[in-house]
XYZ file of C-alpha atoms in Angstrom:
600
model
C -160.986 136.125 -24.387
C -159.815 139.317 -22.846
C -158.833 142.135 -25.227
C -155.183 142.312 -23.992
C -154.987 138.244 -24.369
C -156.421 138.732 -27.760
C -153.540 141.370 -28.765
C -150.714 139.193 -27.045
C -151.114 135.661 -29.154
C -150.587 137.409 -32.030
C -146.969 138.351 -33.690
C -144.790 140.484 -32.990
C -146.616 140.751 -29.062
C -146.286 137.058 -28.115
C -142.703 137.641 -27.793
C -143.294 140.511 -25.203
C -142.711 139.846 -21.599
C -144.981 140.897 -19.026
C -144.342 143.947 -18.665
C -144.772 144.919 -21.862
C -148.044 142.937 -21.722
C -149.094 145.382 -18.579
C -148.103 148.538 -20.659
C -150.969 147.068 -23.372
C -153.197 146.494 -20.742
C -153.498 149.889 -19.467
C -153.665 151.514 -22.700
C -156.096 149.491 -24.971
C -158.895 150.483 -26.126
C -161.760 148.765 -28.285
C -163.813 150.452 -31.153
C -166.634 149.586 -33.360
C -167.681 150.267 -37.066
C -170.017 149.176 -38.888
C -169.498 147.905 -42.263
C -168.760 150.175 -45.184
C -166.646 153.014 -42.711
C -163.316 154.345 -43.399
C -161.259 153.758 -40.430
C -157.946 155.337 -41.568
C -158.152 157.434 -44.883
C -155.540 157.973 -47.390
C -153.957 161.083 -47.625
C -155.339 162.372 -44.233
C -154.083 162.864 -40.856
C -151.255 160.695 -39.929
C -152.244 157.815 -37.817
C -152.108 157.926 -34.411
C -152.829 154.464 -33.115
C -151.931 150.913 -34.307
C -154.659 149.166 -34.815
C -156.006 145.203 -34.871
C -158.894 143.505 -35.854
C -160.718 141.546 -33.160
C -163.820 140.569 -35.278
C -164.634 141.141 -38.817
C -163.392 142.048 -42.574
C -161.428 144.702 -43.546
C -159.874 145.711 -46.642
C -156.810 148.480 -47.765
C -158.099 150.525 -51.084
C -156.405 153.081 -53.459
C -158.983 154.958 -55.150
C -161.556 152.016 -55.023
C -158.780 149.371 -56.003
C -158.296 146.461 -53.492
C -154.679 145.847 -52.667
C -155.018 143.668 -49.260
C -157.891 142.057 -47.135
C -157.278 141.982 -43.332
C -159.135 139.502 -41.185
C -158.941 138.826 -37.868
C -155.550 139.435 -36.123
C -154.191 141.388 -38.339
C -152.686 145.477 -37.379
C -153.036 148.184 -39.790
C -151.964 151.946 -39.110
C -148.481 150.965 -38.062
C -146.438 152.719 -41.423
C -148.062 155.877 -41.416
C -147.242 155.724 -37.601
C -143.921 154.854 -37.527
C -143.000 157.803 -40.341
C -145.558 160.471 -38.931
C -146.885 160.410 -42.609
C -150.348 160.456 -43.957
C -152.041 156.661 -44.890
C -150.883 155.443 -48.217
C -154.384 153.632 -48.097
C -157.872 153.803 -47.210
C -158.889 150.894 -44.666
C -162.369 150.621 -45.289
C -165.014 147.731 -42.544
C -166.073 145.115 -45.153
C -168.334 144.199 -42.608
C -168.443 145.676 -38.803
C -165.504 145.265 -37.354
C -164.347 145.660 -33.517
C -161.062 146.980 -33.172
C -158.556 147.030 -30.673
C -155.864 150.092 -31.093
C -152.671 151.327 -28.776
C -151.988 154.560 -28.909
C -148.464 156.072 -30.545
C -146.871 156.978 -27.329
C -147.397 153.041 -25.756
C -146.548 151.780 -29.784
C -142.970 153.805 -29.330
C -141.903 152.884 -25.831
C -142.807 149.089 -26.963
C -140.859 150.141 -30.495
C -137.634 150.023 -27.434
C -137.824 146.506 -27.368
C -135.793 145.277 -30.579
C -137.754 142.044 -31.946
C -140.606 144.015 -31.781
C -139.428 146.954 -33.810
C -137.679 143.985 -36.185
C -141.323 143.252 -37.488
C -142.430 146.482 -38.217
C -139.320 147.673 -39.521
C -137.887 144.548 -41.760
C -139.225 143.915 -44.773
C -141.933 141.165 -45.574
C -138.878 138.390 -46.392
C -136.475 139.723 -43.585
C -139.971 138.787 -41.294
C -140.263 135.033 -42.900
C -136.783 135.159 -41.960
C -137.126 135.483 -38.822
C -140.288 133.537 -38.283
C -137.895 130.114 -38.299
C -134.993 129.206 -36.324
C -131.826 131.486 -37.398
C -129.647 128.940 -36.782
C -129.951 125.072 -35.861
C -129.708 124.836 -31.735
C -127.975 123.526 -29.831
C -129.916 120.125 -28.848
C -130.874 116.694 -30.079
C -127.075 115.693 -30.809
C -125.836 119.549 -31.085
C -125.960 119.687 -34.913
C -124.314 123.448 -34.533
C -121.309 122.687 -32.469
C -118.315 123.984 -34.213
C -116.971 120.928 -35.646
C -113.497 121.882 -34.191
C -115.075 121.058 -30.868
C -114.715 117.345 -31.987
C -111.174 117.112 -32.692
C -108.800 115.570 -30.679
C -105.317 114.865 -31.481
C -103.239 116.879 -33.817
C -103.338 115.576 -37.680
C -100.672 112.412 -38.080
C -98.896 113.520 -41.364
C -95.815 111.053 -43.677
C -93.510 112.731 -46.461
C -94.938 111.918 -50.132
C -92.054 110.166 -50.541
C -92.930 107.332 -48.218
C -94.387 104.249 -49.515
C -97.682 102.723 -48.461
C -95.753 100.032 -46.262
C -94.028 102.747 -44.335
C -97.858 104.656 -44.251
C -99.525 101.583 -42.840
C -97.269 101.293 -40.414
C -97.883 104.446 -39.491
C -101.353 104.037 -38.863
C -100.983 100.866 -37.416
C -98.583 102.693 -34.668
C -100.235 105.710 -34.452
C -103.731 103.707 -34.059
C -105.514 106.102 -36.422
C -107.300 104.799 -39.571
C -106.013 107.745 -42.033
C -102.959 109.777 -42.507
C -101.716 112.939 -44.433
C -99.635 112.984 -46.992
C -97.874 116.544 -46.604
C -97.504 116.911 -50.941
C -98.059 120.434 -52.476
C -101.252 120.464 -52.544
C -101.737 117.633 -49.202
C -103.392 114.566 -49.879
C -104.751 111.692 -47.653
C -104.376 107.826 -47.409
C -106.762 106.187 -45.549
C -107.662 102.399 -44.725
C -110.373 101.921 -47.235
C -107.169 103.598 -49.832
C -105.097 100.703 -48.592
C -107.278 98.056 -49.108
C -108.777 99.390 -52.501
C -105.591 100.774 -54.202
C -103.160 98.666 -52.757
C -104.543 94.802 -51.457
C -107.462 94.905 -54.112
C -104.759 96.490 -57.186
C -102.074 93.816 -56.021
C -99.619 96.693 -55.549
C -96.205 96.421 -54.188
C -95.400 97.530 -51.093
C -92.845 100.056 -52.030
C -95.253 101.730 -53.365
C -95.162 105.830 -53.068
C -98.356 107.082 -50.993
C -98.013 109.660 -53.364
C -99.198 107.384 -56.093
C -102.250 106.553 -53.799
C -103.129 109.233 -52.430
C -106.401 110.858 -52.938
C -106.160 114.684 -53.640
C -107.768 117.803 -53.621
C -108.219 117.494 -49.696
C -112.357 118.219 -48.985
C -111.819 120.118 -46.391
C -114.121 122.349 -43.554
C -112.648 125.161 -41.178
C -113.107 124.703 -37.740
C -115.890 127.143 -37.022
C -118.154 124.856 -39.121
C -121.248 123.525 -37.587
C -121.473 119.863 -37.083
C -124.625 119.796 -39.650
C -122.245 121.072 -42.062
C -119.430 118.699 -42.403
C -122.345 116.351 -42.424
C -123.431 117.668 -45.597
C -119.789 117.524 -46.960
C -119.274 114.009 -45.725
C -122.507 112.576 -46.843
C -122.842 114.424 -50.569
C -118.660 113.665 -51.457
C -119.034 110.309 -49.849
C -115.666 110.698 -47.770
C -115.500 109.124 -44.645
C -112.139 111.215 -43.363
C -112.781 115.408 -43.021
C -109.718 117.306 -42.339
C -110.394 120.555 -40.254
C -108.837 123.795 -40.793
C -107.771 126.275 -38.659
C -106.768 129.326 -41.535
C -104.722 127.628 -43.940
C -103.438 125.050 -41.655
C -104.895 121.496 -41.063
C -105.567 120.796 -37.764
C -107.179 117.576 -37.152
C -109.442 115.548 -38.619
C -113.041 114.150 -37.663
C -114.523 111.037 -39.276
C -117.930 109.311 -39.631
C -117.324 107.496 -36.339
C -116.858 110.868 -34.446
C -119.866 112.139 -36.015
C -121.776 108.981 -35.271
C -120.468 109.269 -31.591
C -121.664 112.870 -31.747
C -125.224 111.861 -32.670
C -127.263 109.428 -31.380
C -129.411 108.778 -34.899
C -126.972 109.896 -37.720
C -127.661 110.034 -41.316
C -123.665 108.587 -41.667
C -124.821 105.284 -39.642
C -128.037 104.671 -42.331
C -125.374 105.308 -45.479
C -123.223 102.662 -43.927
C -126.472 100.216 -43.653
C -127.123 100.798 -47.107
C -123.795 100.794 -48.509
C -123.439 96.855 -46.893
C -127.300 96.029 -47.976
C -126.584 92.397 -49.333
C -130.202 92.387 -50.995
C -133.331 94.571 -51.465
C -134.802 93.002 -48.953
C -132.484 94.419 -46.462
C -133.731 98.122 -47.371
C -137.148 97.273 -46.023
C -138.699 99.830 -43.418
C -135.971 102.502 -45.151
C -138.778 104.910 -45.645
C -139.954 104.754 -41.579
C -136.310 105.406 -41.309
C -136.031 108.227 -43.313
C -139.027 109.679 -41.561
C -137.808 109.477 -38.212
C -134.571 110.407 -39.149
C -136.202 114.082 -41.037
C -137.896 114.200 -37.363
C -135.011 114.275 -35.627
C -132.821 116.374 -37.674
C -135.766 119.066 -37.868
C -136.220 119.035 -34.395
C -132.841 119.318 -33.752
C -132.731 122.597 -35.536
C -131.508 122.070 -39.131
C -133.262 124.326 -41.929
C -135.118 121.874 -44.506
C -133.390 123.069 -47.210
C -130.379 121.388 -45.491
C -132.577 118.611 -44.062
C -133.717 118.374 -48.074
C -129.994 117.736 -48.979
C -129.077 115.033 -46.287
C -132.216 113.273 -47.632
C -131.625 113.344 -51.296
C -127.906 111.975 -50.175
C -129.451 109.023 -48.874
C -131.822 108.207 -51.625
C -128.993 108.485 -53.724
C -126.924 105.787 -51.892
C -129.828 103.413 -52.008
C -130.345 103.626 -55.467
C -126.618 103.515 -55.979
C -126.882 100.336 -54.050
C -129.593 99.169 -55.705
C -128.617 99.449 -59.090
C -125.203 97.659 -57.963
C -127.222 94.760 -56.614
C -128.810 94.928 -60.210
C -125.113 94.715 -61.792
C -124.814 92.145 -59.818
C -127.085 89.766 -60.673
C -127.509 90.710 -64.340
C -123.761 91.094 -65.135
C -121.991 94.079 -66.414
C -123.986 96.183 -68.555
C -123.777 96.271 -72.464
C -123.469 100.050 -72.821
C -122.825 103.277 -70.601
C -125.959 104.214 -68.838
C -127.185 106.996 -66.779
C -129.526 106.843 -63.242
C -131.350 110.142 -63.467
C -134.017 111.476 -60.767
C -136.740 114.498 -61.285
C -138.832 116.746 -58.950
C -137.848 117.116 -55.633
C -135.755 114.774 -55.505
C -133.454 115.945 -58.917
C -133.792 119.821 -56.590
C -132.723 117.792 -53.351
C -135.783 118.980 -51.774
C -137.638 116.024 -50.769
C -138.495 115.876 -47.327
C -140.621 112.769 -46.553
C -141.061 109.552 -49.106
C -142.814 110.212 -52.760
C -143.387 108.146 -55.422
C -140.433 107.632 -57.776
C -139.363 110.138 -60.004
C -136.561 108.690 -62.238
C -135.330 107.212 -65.381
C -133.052 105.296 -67.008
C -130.975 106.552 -70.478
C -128.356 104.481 -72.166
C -126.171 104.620 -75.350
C -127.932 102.528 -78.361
C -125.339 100.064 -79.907
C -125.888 96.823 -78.448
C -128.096 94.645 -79.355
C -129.508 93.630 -76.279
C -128.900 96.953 -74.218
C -132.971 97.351 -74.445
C -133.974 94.372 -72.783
C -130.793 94.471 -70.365
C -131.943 97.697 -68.726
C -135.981 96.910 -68.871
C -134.578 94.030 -66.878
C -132.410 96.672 -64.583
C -135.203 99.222 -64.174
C -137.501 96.676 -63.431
C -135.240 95.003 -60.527
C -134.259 98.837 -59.377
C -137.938 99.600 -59.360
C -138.990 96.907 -57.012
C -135.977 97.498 -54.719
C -137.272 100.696 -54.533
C -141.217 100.037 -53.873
C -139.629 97.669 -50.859
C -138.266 100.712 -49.499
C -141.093 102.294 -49.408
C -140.912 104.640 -52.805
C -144.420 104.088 -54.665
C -144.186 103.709 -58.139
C -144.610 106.848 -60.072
C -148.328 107.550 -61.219
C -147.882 110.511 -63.174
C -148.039 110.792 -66.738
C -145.760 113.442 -67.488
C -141.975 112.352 -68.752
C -143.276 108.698 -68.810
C -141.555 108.284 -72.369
C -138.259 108.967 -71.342
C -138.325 106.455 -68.580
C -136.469 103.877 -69.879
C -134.996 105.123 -73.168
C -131.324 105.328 -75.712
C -129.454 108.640 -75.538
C -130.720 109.070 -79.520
C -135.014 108.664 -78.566
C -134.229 111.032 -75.574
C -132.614 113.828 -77.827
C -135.969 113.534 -80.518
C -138.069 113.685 -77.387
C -136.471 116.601 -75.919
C -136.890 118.319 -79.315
C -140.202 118.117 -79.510
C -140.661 118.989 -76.111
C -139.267 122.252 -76.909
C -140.350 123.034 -80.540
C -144.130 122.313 -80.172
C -144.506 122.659 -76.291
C -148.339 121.582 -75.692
C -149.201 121.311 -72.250
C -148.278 118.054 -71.335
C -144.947 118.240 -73.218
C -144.419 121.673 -71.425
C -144.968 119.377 -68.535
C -142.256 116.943 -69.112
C -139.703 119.411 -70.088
C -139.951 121.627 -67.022
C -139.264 117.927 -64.845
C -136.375 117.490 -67.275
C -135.222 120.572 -66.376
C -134.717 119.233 -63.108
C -133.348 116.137 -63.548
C -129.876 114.778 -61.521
C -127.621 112.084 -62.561
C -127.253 109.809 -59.595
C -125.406 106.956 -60.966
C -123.709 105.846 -64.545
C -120.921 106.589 -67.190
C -123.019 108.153 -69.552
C -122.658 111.820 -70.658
C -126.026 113.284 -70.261
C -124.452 116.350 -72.131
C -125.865 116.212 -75.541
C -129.096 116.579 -74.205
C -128.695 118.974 -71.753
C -127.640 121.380 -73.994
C -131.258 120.796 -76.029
C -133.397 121.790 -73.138
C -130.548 124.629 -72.192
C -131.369 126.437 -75.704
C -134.903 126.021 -75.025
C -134.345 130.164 -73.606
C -133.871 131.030 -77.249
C -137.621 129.675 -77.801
C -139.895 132.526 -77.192
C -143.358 130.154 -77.522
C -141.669 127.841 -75.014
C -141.024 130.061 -72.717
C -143.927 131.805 -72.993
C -145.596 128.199 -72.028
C -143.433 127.945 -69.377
C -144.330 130.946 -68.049
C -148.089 129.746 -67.897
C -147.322 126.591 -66.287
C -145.577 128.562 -63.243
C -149.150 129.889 -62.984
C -151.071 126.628 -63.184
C -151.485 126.440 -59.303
C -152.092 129.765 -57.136
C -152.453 130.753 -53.751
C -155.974 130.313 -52.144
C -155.917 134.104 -51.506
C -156.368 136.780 -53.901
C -155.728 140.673 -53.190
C -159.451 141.241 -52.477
C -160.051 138.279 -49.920
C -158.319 136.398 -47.220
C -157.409 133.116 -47.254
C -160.580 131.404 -47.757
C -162.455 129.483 -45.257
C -161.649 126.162 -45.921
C -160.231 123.883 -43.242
C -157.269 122.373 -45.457
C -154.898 124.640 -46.576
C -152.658 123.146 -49.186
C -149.182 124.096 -48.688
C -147.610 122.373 -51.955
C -150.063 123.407 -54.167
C -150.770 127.029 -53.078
C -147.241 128.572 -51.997
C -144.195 125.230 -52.519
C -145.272 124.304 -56.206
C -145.616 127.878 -57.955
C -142.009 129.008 -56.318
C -140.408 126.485 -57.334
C -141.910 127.101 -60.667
C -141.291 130.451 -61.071
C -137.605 129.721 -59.685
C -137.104 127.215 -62.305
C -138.365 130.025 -65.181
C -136.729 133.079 -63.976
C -133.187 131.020 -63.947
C -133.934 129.280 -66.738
C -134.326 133.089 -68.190
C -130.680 133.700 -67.344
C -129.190 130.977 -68.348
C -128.598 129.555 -65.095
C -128.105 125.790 -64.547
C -128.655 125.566 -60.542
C -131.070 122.719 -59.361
C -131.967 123.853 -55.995
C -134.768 126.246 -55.845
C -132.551 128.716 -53.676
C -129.786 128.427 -55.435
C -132.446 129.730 -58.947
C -133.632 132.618 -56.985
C -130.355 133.792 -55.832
C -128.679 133.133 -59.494
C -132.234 135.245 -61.198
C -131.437 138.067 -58.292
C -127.891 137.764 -59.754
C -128.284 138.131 -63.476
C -131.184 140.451 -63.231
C -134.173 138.266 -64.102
C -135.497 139.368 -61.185
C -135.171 141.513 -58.476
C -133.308 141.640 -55.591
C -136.464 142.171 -53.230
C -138.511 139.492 -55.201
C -135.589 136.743 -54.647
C -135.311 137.246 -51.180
C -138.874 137.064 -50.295
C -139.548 133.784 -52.243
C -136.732 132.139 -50.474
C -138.021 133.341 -47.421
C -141.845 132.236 -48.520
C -140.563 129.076 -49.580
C -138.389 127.827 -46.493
C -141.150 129.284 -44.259
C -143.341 127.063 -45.822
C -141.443 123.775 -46.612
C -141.145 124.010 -43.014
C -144.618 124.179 -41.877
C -145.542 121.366 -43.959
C -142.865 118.956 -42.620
C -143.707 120.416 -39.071
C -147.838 119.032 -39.606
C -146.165 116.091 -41.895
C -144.441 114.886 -38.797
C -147.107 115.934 -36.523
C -149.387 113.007 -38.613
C -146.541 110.540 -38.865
C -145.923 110.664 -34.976
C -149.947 109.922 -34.840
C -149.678 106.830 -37.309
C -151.202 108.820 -40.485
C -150.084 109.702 -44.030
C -148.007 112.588 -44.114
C -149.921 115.345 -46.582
C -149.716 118.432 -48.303
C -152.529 120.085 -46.859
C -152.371 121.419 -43.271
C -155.678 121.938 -41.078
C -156.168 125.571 -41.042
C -157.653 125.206 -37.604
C -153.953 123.818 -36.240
C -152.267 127.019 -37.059
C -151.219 129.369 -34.709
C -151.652 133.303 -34.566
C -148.002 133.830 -36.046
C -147.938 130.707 -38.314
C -151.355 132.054 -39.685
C -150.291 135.232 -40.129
C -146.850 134.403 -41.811
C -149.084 131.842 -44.049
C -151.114 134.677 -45.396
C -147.770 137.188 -46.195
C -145.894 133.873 -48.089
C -149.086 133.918 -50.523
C -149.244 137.117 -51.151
C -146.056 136.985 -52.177
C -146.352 134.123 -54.379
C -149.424 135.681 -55.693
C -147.266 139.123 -56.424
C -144.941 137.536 -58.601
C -147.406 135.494 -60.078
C -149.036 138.480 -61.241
C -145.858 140.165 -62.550
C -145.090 137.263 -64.642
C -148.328 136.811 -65.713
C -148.620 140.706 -67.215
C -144.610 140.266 -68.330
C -145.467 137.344 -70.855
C -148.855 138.227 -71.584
C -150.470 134.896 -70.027
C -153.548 134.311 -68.037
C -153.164 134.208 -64.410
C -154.347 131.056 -63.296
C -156.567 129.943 -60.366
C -159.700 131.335 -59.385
């Protein structure tokens, strides 16, 4: 490969045009040396090049201390040419290295050129950032179309004080399937009201729509992206979205619009499962999920927003599921609560898992235990027909199928004598959901909340956000292994330390962006550190759904491990900065809490 085509597949010069690429040409030039030299040395004259390695090892040293290894593709030279200062480091040849450098003058008129100076000027989580789509596009059903785009007709509005009759009428003349009900605040009838609260209750017809009405509006302003009323509709389970324009109402959209608006919509496989007359219906759910992740990813939606759709999905089959259970088994004896772990409790899973969940009721009844073995087991089946696994772990296995009263004693000793495996089991807990049930999951809540108070817990829990690591340390690159594993190495130990460091400040927030942003907040951790583990952490949860869907589309299992060999220049190189990262903080916890740092 030619030295300039060497230089231009790698970030930020594969975004140059060509005459950029011409300017490079003309001005490159390619150096050897052999192992052991000091290419740039620290404290000495400011750099005058920007350099990259073609072949060979390199690594950045301060006073004999290894802070980075640079392989193949990777530029050194650029801040101590961008500020005229001397090198904060030495870069010393590991092994002999060719090098191909650009000289300041070409480096500044390229510098012109804005998403090249971006890279070298933004900082390491402003260029993960930037690395993935900004914004969904505009394609595959338009998921960022201002949702105002989709309204047609003004809002059809009655006075509170009209009865149903005169609201159904209404409709009926107006040929719209909802109206609002212009109270202080508004509310909104629609058809499903009518037949719920007013057929199914046996209500009069004089009724006031007051008295029916269902209030506080959800609401969305117009500028609002077609993904995000999604969101709204799917997670509040509203089928009606008035749009807002200011303070005023100006139309409304429903889940028929939306399902016009896209040809595979989340809201049309809610409305399959919501009328699922058995489990067996829900066969070949997990192809559809799959598919469905595919085209929403493709279409441009982030995965931590692709993460929620999902998890709003799972939650209406189990909510369907469970109902099928009622069904059959009759009302249950006691209140009971549907709870879900891991990444599905965060609303971060992506592609089908096994099944994390369990099952917690109030003791009192006699026959509430065998009742809800029956209910699990009926739920858990449903759920292996939709193509869930059942759950293999070990961890949080006692507190699958347990009374309120057994989970409180387990959650106790989860905290006060926090061994491994119950460290385990707690930090799951500690990410658990309620999807479905009357009970109040409260009293044990608050256990695992105090758990902050317990210095050796914590202290544990600190250690198990360093059980996995990043195959990289600060004296190599990222080892030569053809599998890279994404969940283990970079997904798993942010959402780890996210899960500590809010835990730290007493923050309850289940999504893993949501417990960096409320550490940065409270002061558990820094601003700079926040920001680049979100950034690490979507980078990477999209890379592995991009290979994930790369093996479904070729009839394998998705994985967690990527084929180092598949990655591009950029993806490579963005790999290798989310790592370090991880790695970073890793390190700072590790010395904060005075634990091992684990991996190799």
């Amino acid at each position: 490969m030619e030295p300039v085509e060497f230089v231009m597949e790698h970030p930020p010069f594969d975004h140059l045009d060509d005459g950029a690429a011409h300017l490079v040409a003309t001005s490159l030039e390619t150096l050897f040396f052999p192992q052991g030299a000091r290419v740039l040395e620290r404290g000495g004259d400011p750099s005058g090049h920007l350099y990259m390695i073609r072949k060979g090892t390199a690594e950045l040293t301060i006073a004999g201390d290894v802070v980075q290894a640079l392989e193949e593709g990777d530029t050194f030279g650029f801040p101590s040419l961008i500020g005229g200062a001397p090198p904060a480091f030495d870069v010393v040849a590991t092994d002999d290295i060719l090098v191909h450098r650009i000289p300041e003058g070409v480096f500044d008129k390229l510098m012109e050129e804005p998403s090249f100076a971006a890279f070298w000027l933004k900082g390491l989580g402003e260029r993960l950032r930037l690395a993935l789509p900004a914004e969904p596009v505009a394609r595959g059903g338009d998921l960022a179309t201002p949702v105002g785009r989709l309204l047609g007709r003004s809002p059809v509005t009655i006075d509170p004080a009209a009865t149903v009759a005169e609201a159904a009428q209404v409709m009926r003349s107006e040929r719209v399937s909802s109206v609002i009900v212009s109270a202080d605040p508004p509310g909104i009838i629609t058809d499903r009201d009518l037949r719920a609260r007013v057929v199914a209750d046996s209500r009069a017809s004089d009724t006031p729509a007051a008295e029916v009405m269902s209030r506080p509006l959800k609401t969305v302003a117009e500028s609002t992206p077609v993904y995000g009323a999604l969101l709204l509709m799917l997670e509040e389970g509203v089928h009606h979205l008035p749009v807002t324009r200011g303070e005023r109402i100006e139309g409304l959209v429903t889940d028929t619009d939306l399902l016009r608006h896209q040809a595979r919509s989340p809201l049309y496989l809610r409305k399959s499962l919501e009328k699922a007359q058995s489990p067996d219906a829900l066969a070949g759910y997990s192809n559809e999920i799959a598919e469905m992740a595919g085209s929403l990813f493709y279409a441009g939606l982030d995965t931590t927003s692709i993460g929620r759709v999902i998890a709003s999905l799972n939650d209406a089959l189990t909510v369907r599921l469970l109902r099928l259970a009622e069904e059959g088994l009759g009302a249950p004896p006691t209140p009971y609560a549907w709870i879900v772990y891991g990444s599905q409790g965060r609303s971060e899973q992506l592609v089908i898992t096994d099944q994390d969940n369990a099952l917690v009721y109030l003791e009192g009844s006699s026959g509430a235990a065998a009742y809800f073995d029956t209910l699990m087991a009926r739920v858990t089946v449903g759920l292996q027909a939709a193509g869930f696994p059942e759950y293999q772990g070990k961890a949080i296995t006692e507190t699958r199928n347990v009374s309120l009263d057994e989970l409180r004693k387990t959650i106790r000793s989860w905290v006060h004598v926090p061994d491994p495996e119950a460290i385990l089991s707690a930090s799951m807990f500690l990410d658990h959901r309620k999807v479905f049930g009357g009970l109040d999951l409260a009293p044990v809540e608050s256990l695992m909340r105090a758990a902050e108070d317990e210095g050796l817990f914590m202290r544990n829990l600190a250690q198990d956000a360093l059980r996995f690591t990043p195959p990289i340390s600060l004296w190599r690159t990222i080892r030569n292994q053809e599998a890279v594993d994404l969940k283990r190495g970079g997904i798993a130990p942010i959402v780890h330390l996210a899960r500590l460091y809010a835990l730290r400040a007493r923050r309850w927030e289940l999504s893993t962006i949501d417990r960096l942003a409320a550490a940065a907040e409270e002061g558990t951790l820094s601003s700079d550190a926040s920001g680049e583990l979100t950034e690490s952490f979507r980078f990477l949860l999209g890379l592995r759904l991009a290979h994930q869907l790369r093996a479904l589309s070729s009839g394998q299992m998705p994985a967690d491990a990527v084929d180092s060999r598949l990655l591009s220049p950029r993806e490579r190189r963005h790999l290798k900065d989310a790592f370090l990262v991880v790695r970073r903080l890793q390190k700072a916890t590790a010395d904060a809490w005075g634990v091992a740092l684990g991996g190799p």
